[in-house]
mmCIF file with all atom_site columns, C-alpha atoms in Angstrom:
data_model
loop_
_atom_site.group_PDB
_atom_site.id
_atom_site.type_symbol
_atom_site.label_atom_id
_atom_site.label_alt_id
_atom_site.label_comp_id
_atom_site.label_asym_id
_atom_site.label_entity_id
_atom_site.label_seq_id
_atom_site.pdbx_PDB_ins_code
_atom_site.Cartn_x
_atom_site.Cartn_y
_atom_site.Cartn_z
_atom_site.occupancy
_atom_site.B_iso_or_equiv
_atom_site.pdbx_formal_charge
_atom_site.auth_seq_id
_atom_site.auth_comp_id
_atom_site.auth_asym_id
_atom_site.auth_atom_id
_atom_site.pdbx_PDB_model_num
ATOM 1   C CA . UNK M 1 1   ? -43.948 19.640  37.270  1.00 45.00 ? 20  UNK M CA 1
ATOM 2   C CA . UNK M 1 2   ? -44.933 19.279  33.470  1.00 45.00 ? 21  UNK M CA 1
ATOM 3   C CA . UNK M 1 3   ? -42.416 22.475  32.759  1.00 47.00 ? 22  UNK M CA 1
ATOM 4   C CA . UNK M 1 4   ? -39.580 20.483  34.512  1.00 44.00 ? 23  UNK M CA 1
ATOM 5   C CA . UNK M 1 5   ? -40.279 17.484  32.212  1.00 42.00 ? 24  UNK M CA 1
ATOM 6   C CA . UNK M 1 6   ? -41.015 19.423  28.974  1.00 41.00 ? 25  UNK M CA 1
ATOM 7   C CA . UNK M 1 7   ? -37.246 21.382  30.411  1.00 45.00 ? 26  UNK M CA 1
ATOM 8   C CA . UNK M 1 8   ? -35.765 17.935  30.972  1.00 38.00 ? 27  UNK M CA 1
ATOM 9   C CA . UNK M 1 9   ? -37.165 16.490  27.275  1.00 42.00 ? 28  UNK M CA 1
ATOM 10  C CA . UNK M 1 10  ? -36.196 19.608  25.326  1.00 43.00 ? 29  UNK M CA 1
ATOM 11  C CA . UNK M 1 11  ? -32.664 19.167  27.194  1.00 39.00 ? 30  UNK M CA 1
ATOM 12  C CA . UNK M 1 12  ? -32.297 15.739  26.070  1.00 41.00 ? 31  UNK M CA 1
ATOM 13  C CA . UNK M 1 13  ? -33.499 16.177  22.884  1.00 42.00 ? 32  UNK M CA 1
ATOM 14  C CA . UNK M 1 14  ? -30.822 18.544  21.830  1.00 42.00 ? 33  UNK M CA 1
ATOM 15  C CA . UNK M 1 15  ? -28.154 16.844  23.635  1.00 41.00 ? 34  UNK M CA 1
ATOM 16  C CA . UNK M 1 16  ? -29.104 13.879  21.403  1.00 40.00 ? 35  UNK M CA 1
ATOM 17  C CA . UNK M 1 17  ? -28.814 15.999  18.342  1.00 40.00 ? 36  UNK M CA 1
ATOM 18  C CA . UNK M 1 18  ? -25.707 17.611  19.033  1.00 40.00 ? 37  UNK M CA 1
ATOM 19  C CA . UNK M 1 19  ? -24.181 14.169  19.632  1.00 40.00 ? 38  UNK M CA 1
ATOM 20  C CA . UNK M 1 20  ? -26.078 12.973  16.276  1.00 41.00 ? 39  UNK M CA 1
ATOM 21  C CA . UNK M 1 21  ? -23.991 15.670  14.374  1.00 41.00 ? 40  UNK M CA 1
ATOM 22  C CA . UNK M 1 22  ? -20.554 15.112  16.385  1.00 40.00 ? 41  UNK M CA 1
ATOM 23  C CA . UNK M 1 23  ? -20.984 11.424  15.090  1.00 42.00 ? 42  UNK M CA 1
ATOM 24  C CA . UNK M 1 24  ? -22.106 12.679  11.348  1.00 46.00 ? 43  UNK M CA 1
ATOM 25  C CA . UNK M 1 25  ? -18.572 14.547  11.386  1.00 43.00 ? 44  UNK M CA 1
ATOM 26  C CA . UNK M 1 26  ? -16.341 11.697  12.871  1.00 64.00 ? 45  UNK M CA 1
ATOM 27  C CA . UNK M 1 27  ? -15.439 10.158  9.450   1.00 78.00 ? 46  UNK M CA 1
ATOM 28  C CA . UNK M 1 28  ? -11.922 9.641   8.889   1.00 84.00 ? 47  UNK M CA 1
ATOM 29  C CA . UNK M 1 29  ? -9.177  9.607   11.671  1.00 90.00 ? 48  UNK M CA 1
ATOM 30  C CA . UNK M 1 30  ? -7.954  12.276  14.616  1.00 89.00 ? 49  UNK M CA 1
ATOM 31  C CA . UNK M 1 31  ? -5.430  11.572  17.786  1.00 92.00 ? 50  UNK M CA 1
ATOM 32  C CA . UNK M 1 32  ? -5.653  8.789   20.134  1.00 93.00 ? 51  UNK M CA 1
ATOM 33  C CA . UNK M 1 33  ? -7.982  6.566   17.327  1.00 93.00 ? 52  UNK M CA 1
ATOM 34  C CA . UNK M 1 34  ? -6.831  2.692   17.494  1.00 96.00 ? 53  UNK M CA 1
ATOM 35  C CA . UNK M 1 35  ? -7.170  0.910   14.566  1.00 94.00 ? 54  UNK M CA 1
ATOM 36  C CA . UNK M 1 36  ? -7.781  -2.190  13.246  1.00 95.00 ? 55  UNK M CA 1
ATOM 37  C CA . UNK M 1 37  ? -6.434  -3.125  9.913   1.00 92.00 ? 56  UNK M CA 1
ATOM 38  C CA . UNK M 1 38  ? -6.527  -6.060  8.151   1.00 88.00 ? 57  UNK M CA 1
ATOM 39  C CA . UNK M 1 39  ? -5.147  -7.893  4.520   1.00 84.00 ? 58  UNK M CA 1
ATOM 40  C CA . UNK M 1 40  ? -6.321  -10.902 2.930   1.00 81.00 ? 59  UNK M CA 1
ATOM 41  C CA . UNK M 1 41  ? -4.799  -11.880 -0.786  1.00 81.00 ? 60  UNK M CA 1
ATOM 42  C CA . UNK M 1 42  ? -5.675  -15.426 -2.145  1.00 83.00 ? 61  UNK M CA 1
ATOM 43  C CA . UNK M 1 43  ? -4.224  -16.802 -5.156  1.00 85.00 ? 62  UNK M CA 1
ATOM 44  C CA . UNK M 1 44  ? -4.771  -19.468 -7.392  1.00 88.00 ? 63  UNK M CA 1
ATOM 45  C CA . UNK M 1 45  ? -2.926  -20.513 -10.630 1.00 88.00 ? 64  UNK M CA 1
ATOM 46  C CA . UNK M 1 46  ? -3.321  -23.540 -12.826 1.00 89.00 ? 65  UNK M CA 1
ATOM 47  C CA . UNK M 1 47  ? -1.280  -24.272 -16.025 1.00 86.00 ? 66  UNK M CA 1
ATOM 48  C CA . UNK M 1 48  ? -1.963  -27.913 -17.066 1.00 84.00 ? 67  UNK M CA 1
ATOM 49  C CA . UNK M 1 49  ? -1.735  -30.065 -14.853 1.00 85.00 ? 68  UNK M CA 1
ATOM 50  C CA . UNK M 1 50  ? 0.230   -28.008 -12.649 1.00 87.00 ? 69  UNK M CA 1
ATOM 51  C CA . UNK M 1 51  ? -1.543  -25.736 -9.898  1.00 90.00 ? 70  UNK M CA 1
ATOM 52  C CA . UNK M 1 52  ? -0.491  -23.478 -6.974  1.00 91.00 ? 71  UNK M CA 1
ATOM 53  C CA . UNK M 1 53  ? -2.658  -22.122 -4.476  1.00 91.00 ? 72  UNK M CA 1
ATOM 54  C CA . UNK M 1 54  ? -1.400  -19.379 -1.871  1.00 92.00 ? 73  UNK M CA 1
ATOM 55  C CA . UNK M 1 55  ? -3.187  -17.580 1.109   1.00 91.00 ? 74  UNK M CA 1
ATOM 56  C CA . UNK M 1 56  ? -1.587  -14.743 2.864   1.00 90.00 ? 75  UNK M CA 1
ATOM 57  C CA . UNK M 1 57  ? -3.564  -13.791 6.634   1.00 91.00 ? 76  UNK M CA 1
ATOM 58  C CA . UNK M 1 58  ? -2.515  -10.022 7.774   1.00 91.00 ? 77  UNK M CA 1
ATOM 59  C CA . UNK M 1 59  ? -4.423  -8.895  10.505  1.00 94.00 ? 78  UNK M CA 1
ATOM 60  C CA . UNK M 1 60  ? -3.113  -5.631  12.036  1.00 94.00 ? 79  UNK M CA 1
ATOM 61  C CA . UNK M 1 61  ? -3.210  -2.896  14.774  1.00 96.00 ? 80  UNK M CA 1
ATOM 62  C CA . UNK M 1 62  ? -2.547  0.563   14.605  1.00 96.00 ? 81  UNK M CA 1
ATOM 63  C CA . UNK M 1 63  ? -2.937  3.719   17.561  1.00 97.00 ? 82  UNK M CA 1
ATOM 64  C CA . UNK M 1 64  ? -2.931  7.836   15.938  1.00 95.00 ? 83  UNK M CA 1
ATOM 65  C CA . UNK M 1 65  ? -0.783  9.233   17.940  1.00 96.00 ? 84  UNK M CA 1
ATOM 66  C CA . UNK M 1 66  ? -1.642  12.747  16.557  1.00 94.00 ? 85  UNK M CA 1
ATOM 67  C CA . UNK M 1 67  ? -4.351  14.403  14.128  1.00 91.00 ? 86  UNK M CA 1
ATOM 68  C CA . UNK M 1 68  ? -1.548  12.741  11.247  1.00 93.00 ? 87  UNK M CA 1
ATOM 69  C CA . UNK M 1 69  ? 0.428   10.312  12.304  1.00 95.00 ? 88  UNK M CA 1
ATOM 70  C CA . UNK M 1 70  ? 0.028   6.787   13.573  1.00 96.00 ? 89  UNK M CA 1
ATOM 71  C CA . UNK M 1 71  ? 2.356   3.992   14.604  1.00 97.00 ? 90  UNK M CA 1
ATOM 72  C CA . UNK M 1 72  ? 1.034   0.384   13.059  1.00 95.00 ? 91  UNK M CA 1
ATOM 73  C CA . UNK M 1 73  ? 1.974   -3.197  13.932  1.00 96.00 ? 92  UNK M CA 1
ATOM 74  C CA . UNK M 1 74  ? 1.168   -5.977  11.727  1.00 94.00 ? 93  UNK M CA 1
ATOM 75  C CA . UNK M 1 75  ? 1.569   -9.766  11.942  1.00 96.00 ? 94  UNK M CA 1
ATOM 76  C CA . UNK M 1 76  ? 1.502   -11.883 8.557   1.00 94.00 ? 95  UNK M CA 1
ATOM 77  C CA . UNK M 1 77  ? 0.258   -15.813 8.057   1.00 95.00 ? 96  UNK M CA 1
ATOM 78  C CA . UNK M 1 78  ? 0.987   -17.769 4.883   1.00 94.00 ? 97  UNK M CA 1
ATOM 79  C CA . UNK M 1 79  ? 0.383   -20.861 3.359   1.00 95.00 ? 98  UNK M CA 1
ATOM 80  C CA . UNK M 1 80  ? 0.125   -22.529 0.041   1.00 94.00 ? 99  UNK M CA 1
ATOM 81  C CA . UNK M 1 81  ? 1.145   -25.687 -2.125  1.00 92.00 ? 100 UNK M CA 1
ATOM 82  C CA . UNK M 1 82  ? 2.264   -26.170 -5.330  1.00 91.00 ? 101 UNK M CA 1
ATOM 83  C CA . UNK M 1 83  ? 1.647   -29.090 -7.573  1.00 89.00 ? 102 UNK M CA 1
ATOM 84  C CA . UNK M 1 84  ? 3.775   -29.924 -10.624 1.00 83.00 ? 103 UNK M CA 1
ATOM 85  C CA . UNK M 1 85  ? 1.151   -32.447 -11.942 1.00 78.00 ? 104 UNK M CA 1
ATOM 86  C CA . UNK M 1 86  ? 3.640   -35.261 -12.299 1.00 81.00 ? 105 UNK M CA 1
ATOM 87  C CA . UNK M 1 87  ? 3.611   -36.163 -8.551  1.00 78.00 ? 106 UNK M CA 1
ATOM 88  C CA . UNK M 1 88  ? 5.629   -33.574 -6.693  1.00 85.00 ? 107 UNK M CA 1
ATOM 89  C CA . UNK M 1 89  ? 4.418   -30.956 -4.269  1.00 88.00 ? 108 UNK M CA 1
ATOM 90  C CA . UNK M 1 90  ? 6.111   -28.572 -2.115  1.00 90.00 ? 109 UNK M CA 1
ATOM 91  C CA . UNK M 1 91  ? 4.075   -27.018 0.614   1.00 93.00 ? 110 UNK M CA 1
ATOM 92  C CA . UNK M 1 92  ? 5.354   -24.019 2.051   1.00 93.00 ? 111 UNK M CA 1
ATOM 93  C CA . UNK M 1 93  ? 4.431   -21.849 5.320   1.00 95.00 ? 112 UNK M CA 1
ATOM 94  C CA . UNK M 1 94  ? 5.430   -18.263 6.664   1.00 95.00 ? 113 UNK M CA 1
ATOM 95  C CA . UNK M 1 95  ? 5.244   -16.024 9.576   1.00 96.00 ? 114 UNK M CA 1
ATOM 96  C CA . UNK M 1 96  ? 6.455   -12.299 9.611   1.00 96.00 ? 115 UNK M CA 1
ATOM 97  C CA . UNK M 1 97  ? 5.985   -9.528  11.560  1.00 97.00 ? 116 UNK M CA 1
ATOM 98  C CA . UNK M 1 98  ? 6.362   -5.550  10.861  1.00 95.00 ? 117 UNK M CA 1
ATOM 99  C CA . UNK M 1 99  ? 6.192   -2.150  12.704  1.00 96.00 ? 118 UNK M CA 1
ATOM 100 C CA . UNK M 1 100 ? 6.511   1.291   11.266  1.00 95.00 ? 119 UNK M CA 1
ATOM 101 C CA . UNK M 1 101 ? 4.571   4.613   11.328  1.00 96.00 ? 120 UNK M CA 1
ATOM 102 C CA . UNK M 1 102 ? 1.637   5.887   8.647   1.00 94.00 ? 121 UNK M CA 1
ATOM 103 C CA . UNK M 1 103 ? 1.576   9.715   7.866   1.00 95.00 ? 122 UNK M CA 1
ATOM 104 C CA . UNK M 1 104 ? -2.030  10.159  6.920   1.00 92.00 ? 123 UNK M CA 1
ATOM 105 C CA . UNK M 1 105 ? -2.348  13.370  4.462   1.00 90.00 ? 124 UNK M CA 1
ATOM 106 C CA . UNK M 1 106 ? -6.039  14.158  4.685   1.00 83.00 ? 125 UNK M CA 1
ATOM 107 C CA . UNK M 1 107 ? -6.868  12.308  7.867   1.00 80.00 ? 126 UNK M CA 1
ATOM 108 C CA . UNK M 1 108 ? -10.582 13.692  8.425   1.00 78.00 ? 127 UNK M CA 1
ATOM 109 C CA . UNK M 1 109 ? -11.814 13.425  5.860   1.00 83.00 ? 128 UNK M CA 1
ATOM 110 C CA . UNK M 1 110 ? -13.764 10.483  3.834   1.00 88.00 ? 129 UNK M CA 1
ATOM 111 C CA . UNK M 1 111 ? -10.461 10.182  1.183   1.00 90.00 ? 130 UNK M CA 1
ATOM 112 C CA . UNK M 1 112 ? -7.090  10.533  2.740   1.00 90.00 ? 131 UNK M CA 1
ATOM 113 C CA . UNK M 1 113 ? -3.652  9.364   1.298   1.00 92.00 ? 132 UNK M CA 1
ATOM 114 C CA . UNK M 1 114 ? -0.736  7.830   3.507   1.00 93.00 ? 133 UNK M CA 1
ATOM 115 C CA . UNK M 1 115 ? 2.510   7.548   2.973   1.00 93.00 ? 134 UNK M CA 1
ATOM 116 C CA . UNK M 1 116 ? 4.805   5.512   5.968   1.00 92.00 ? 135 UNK M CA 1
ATOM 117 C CA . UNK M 1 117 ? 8.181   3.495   6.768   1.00 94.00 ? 136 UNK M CA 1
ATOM 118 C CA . UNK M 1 118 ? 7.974   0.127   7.992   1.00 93.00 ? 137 UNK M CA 1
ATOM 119 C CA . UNK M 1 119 ? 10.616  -2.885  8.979   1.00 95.00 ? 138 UNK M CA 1
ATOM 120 C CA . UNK M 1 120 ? 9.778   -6.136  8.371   1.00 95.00 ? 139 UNK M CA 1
ATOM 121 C CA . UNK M 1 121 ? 10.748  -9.090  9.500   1.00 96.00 ? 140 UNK M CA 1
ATOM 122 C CA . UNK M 1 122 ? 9.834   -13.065 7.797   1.00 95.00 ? 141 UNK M CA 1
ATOM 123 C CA . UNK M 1 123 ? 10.419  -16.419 7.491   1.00 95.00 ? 142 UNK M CA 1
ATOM 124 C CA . UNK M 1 124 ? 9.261   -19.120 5.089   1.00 94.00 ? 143 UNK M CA 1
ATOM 125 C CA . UNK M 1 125 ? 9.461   -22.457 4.826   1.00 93.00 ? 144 UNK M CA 1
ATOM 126 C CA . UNK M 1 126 ? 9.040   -25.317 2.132   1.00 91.00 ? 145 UNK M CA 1
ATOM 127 C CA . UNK M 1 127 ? 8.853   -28.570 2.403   1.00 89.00 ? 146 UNK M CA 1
ATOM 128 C CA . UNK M 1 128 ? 8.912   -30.836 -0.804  1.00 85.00 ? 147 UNK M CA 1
ATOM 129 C CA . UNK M 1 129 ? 8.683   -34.703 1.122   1.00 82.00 ? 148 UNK M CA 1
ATOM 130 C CA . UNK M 1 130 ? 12.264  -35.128 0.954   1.00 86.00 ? 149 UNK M CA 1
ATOM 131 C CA . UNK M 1 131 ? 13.806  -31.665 2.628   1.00 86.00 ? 150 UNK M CA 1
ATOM 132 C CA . UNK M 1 132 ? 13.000  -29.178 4.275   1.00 88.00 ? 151 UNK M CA 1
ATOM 133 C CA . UNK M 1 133 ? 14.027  -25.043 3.527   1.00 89.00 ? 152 UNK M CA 1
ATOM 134 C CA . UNK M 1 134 ? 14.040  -21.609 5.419   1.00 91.00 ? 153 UNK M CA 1
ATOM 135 C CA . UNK M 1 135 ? 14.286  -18.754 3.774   1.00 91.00 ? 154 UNK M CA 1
ATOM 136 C CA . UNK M 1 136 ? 14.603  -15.436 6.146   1.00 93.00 ? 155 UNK M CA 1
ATOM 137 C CA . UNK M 1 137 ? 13.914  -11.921 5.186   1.00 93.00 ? 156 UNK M CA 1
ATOM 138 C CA . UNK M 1 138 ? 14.483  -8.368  6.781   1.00 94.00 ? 157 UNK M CA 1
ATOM 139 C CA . UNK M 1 139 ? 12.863  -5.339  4.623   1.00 92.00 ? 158 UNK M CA 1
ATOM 140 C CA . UNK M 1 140 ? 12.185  -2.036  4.885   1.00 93.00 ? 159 UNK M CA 1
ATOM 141 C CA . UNK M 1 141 ? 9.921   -0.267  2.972   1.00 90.00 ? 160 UNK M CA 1
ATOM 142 C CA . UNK M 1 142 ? 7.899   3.144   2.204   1.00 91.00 ? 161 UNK M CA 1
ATOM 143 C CA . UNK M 1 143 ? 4.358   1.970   1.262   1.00 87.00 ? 162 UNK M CA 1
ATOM 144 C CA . UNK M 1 144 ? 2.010   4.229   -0.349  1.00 89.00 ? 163 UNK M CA 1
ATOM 145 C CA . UNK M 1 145 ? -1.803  4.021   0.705   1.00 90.00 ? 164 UNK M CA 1
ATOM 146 C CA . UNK M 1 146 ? -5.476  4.940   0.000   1.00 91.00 ? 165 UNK M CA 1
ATOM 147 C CA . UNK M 1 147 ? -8.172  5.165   1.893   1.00 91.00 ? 166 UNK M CA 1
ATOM 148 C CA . UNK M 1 148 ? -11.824 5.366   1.812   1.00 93.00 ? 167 UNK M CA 1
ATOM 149 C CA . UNK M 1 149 ? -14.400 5.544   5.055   1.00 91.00 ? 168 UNK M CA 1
ATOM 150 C CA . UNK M 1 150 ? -17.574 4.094   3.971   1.00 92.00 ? 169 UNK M CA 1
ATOM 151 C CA . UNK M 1 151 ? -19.127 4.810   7.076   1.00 90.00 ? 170 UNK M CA 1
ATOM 152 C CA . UNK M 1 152 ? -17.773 6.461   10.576  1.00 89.00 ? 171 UNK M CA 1
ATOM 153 C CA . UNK M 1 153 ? -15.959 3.688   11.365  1.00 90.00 ? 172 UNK M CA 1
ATOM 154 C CA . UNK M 1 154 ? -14.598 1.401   8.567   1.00 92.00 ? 173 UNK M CA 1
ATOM 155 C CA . UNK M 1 155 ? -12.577 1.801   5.842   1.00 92.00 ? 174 UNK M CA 1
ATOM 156 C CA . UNK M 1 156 ? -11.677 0.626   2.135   1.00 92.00 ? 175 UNK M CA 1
ATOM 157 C CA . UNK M 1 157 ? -7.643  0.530   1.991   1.00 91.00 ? 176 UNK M CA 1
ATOM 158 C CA . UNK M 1 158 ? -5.373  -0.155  -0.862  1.00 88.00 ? 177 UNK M CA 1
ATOM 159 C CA . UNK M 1 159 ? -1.500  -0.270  -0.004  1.00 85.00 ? 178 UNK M CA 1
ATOM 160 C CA . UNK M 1 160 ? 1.309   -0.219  -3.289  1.00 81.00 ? 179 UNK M CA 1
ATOM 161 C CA . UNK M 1 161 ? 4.497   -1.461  -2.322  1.00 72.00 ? 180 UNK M CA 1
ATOM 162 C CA . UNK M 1 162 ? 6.299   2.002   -2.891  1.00 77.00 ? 181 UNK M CA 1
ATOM 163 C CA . UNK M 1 163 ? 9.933   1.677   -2.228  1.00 83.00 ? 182 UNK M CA 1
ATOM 164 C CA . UNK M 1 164 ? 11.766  -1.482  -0.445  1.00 87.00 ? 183 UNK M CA 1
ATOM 165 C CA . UNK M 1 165 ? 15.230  -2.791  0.629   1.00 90.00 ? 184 UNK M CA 1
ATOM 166 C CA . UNK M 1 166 ? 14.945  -6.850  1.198   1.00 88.00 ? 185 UNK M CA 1
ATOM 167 C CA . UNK M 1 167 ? 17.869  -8.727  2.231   1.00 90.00 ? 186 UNK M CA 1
ATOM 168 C CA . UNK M 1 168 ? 17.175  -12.255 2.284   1.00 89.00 ? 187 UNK M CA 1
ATOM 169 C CA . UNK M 1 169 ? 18.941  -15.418 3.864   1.00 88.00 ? 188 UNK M CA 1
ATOM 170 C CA . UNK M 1 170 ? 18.338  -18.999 2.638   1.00 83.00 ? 189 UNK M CA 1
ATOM 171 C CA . UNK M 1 171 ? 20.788  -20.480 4.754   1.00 79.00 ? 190 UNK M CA 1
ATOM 172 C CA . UNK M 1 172 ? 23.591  -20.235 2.076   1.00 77.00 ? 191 UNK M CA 1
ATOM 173 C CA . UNK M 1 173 ? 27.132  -18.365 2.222   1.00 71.00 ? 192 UNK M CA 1
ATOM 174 C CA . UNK M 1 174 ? 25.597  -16.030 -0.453  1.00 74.00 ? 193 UNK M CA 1
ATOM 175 C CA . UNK M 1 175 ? 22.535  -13.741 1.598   1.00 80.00 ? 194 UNK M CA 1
ATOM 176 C CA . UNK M 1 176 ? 20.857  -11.620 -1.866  1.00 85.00 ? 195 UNK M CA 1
ATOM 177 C CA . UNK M 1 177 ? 19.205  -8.217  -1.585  1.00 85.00 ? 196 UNK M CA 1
ATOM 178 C CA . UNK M 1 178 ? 16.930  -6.724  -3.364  1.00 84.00 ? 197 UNK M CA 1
ATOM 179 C CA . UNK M 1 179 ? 16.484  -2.990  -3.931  1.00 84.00 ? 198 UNK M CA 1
ATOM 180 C CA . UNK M 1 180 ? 13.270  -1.246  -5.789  1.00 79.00 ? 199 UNK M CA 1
ATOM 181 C CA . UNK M 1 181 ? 10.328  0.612   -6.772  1.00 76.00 ? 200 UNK M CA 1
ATOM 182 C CA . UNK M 1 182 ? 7.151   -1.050  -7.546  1.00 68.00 ? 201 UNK M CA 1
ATOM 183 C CA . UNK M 1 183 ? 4.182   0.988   -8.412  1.00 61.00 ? 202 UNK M CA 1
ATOM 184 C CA . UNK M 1 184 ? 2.433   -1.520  -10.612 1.00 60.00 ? 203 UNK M CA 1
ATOM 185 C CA . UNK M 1 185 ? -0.496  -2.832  -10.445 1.00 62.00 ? 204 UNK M CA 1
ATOM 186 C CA . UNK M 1 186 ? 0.985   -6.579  -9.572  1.00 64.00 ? 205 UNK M CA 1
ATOM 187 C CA . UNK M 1 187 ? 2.356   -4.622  -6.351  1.00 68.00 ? 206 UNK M CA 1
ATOM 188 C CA . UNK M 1 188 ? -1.330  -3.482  -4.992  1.00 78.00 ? 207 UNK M CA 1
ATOM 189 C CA . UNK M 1 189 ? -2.893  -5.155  -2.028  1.00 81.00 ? 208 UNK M CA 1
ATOM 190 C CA . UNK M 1 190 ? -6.819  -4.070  -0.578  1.00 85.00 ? 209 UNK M CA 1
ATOM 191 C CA . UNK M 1 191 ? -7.529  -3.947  3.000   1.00 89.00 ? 210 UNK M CA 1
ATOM 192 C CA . UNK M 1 192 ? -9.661  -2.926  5.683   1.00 90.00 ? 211 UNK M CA 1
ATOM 193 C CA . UNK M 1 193 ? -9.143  -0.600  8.540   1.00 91.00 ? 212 UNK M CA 1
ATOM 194 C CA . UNK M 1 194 ? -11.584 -0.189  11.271  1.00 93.00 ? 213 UNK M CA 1
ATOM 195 C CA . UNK M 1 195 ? -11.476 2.538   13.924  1.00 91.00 ? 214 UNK M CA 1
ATOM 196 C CA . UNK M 1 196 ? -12.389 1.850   17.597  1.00 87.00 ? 215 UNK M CA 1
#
């Protein structure tokens, strides 16, 4: 009996150690990971007596479809207010929504670059007390990304806005696109991305 339980212990003891270093060597992302990804830029600028604040919400959810490549689905929340210090203020509002797909250049490791396409889709209203304005927007873009896993299961992202095509609608005869490359630092946004 004590040689079946010292069996059953050693057992145990090395399944829990093999399973210790499968976990060590999970950092970073392989097929059939979902993901949970997530933006958050706040601004605030005052000149005078003039302010604006703005708060963008972008929670998002991704699945790796292979060892590379993952589809991604984001939705995007906005809000902010501007004051002119003399008594006016125009309040604006936005909802958009994207999809596209994330090629992921080093994806198992702790560092990995990504490069994808995404379409977007988003509207935006203001409202300055008198009238109300919509301004729609389709784009498409090919953001670059970084990546860093911090542990097993959450990472450190930074997205630049790469290339983009925006055509945008205000409601007028006139719709105005918009066609560029923006690798500046202005064009950065930080993230997180979690992996279930």
């Amino acid at each position: 009996m004590k040689k079946i339980i010292l069996t059953v212990a050693a057992v145990f003891a090395l399944t829990f150690a093999n399973a210790q270093d499968k976990k060590e060597a999970s950092e970073g992302l392989s097929k059939g990971d979902v993901l949970l990804t997530g933006d958050f830029n706040f601004s605030s600028a005052t000149k005078g007596d003039a302010k604006a604040d703005d708060l963008t919400l972008s929670p998002g959810l991704g699945y790796m479809m292979s060892d590379n490549l993952a589809i991604i689905g984001q939705l995007s929340i906005s809000s902010g207010k501007t004051d002119d210090g003399a008594g006016s203020e125009v309040k604006n509002s936005g909802f958009g929504i994207a999809a596209g797909v994330r090629y992921f250049l080093t994806p198992a490791s702790k560092f990995s670059m990504s490069i994808g396409a995404e379409l977007g889709y988003a509207s935006n209203k203001e409202d300055d007390g008198i009238a109300e304005s919509t301004v729609k927007t389709t784009s498409l873009s090919v953001p670059l990304g970084l990546h860093y896993f911090v542990s097993n299961n959450f990472a450190i992202s930074s997205t630049w806005g790469g290339l983009g095509y925006a055509s945008v609608d205000d409601g007028s005869t006139d719709k105005a696109s918009d066609f560029g490359l923006s690798v500046g630092m202005s064009s950065i946004s930080f993230g997180l991305l979690y992996k279930l």
